[in-house]
Steps between C-alpha positions, in 0.01 A plus 500: 500500500736382772776707339273805508432447869871461574586816303237697695651384830851593382371844403342538843830421673693738273230770531479493121204614288351321199399837353837672555746212541855544628597132513253281311319605184192322363505421128133454396427149370869406534614501862731703721839668465754603764582867427714616792857607408747209502869566566765230439718425802848345479513190722792271582395162354663315791243460782609645833653238731545241224844422349544531128434182301806286456641456152306251290641154529541296188509173695215278370224395738460125513174321408421406859514863614277610211247228584486597870465869402212421259298301755564760772366785282212291364396384846508851643295630206229238555484584872478872421214451252306284744558749783386800294189312379412401855545856629286641221222253571524560875525879511283584199177298525354696208793379280451147630131504419563643152779249431309188592142600418353333195259786439531877509144569623478829694431445872166608644513858625196639680667763719771759431694766687675784318816582694616865503670572168858618547570865428796495257477872424808701591285719729392330827219755525331312215400223744143630485502421127610138549237462774238647270583257221481213752161619621368540147605146406327367813189701410485347151561143618234550768243538223541130412234318698670158485818633666550595864737796498669621818440868573759773447533572873603146590724467193689819591596343835757299301680803356872435542448153647766228469248218532480237228201465267375181672522670843299804387245282322447292815450812714249648256343162411537548124600273211709748302690827529556783254828683543692745287629852468417846370745746347390848395703752307306810403183384325641155418423204726631145504301241695644152547272240656513127552256245643642233731324183610594514867498130590777416254650847438415442134471793258168485317512828310722805459492812289665840467292799390664815359236769476403863530385626839160583350441131421580363845139439609406337170796261513402382849188344350715325239728363773199368693366326186836338429534377858148354488583321174827362642313325782211386277244732660208566264375858504132579474399733214447779757846447651657485154330828410607677819863388471510591130361848556759769417592737783705775338622754754734793451839459672425784740165350604650153535766626740242691707272195511778269622622757752149556638444126542839467673417779747156353570654158575706680769176661632635845414150598395535879478798472264327228299191722458719786371679276247181335370332842476787619279450195279125560457558865413759411236285218358131520597437194281711259706276255688801365690595845630143573615478159669831561678374837623173340618693234696728760661201716602313198636806399707523855633133479600562179694766681702261762638472747208134410453433772243736318260239225444285730287798599284601134469154419364527772234845383389389136483198587287730697265712186458194286423376746238824425313530129584189332651706195606765694697532267804670752728229761446226239553662396829509863621132544415421179689665639813363854465144379428505318833668747735401831336171433318371238748390279212607135564314366194679735260828439684473123453430542127811715452723256691376205296570689176850589624581139590350381171735732310803399709442169683828513696446855628584447869391841630164475322439163667610642839282812489205298371546258791501788747177651368331158495600434861379837623151434376483147628592278201770320695531176302573671169713761676728232647529335157595831337758591764654154468541565126652842573754376756598211273571750222671749732632310805749755638303822449412697815208661316347168397551343842353801678187452287497136613477628860178683408347185358568277801424772756164574336425126498579504876787259461704717734792266566567458127468875445753568778745242365478655152560858616789398728664326203440813291664714765800264513527526122521880511506675842479840324153426357296718735144373432597161644525649851141630513379159383701332775345738753151403378586130523634521855202714610260244356672228705490718815882518511521872577861507617608349168277750316679784679842360406396463135369858499830623648700324228269646239551855631877455486482356147293803397781731614360604839767606752581230758405735786153573361435140392599362842292764678192401297558132578547579871165684508326195354670271753387724786143507368500119470650456848250731666183417305559168327358453151246777559781740592687406183201573273408820682854630457490410131168683460638807679781527245253572215440877455144616581430585135623156386274282715327314222548188296581140580808564720312715749195272485722204584622677814140577606400134458784389730384760751143366491350803323315362193293817445814715483649242263197521270517880499871488409431256216212710367715812512774319309241376249376856439856627455584198280780357712687320217572185696167463677388252234795276593426464871129558553399163347765283667635632835400267784449797734199611294312168527263634772396779261424290193129459566455873556303663213742795493794263454311306231430825314874573478570149370238546227665831411822308441320261267545215751210277601 
């Protein structure tokens, strides 16, 4: 297995392909063969800078000289052996542990991260395929309830890293790492994977899979089962059944599925929707393709295309008709049931089914936490978001959901710290800026809210002149009218036909106009403002309205008591 890993790294350096080799050919069940042309070169046997050897002397060497020579060579050999042994034990703790251990019991592994599989294909554009295989392996391992599996987003942060296995494991707080490579040539795929116990850099399991592209999804379940067995993790009958379930997929559909998931991970939602739509048209019976489309539509809905929520619901239900345990589709229905259908009870049921099908599904935990927090179940929400951020520690999406949880629970300092760290992680992630604005406003730090809004406008592509002019107007309003001037200016920026919903109502409450706030909320309720259910139950500004029968009627309409 170590030889296989070394050969893969040599191929990577030489830009060689396992499918169409130019340097190293694989001989199935035998090994490897060097196949590049070899040309003999005439070389002077006398090393440069060294005189030719003198003629052999026939003068006998006396016994004393032979004895000194013997002890000199013997002594140096002993020193060399001791030195090499010491270096091996010092630099390779896994070798040391294996050499001196009396047993070969596998170490306890309760958490795993799958590092990005190397793309050994000759075409760099196939990176999406390697990423897709990585994501699929994570998805299958995440179905094992006894394992904590780091999410794809956080794992991909280590693409191209030069950090050692123990360093990565410490940063992600895991016991073991899966690493390997993917090489694709036409419809043939070779996947090499190995499991490393991070504390000792010890290899626990390794395997190479040569397969057809159509069998890629099925093999991922086999890999997950083998990894579980190598670390003595017992699978439940349900987990065994899910991981043993065949997932045949035509090569064309497989490539579209991996490409769509890759685009969605980059938040290129429109392109992802197009690719997943192609996949569902070519194979209407693919639950994975329908679930991918549902996720892409749901993500588009979050980013202001509200009408996409309805289409996401249809696609998710299509996926569940084919596979009732499809975790991704169940997660989408959990989110859509809350924000689009205003049905928290149904939403909670879908999220619990999604997490039951894939216990280490970080985004399902994060979205579930957000919905729980926005209808007042703060204790469970904080538990769920802790699970999500443990599974996906460096994801801006997961951490931005954590802001919602702590802000809704009115733990404003923690919410601000989380969203500032998210912004530092990725300054191009635009939603972080609006959350920072909300945090600073809640703390009464309006100058800092203006600065955060300015940075957000620039990150969104606004011209510096326009962004600075907008910020200057807010500063003038604050200077002339204080907090009231700030909120009045914010209210004035909303178009007359858009003065409804929680944002406008929030402005009215700061201006001391509760009746206008109630009217704005009721108008938003009638027009089904998609995010009214998030903020009506929890925003501190609405506390004076909570005893009002009109306000209580809206809460009941949301299914919240």
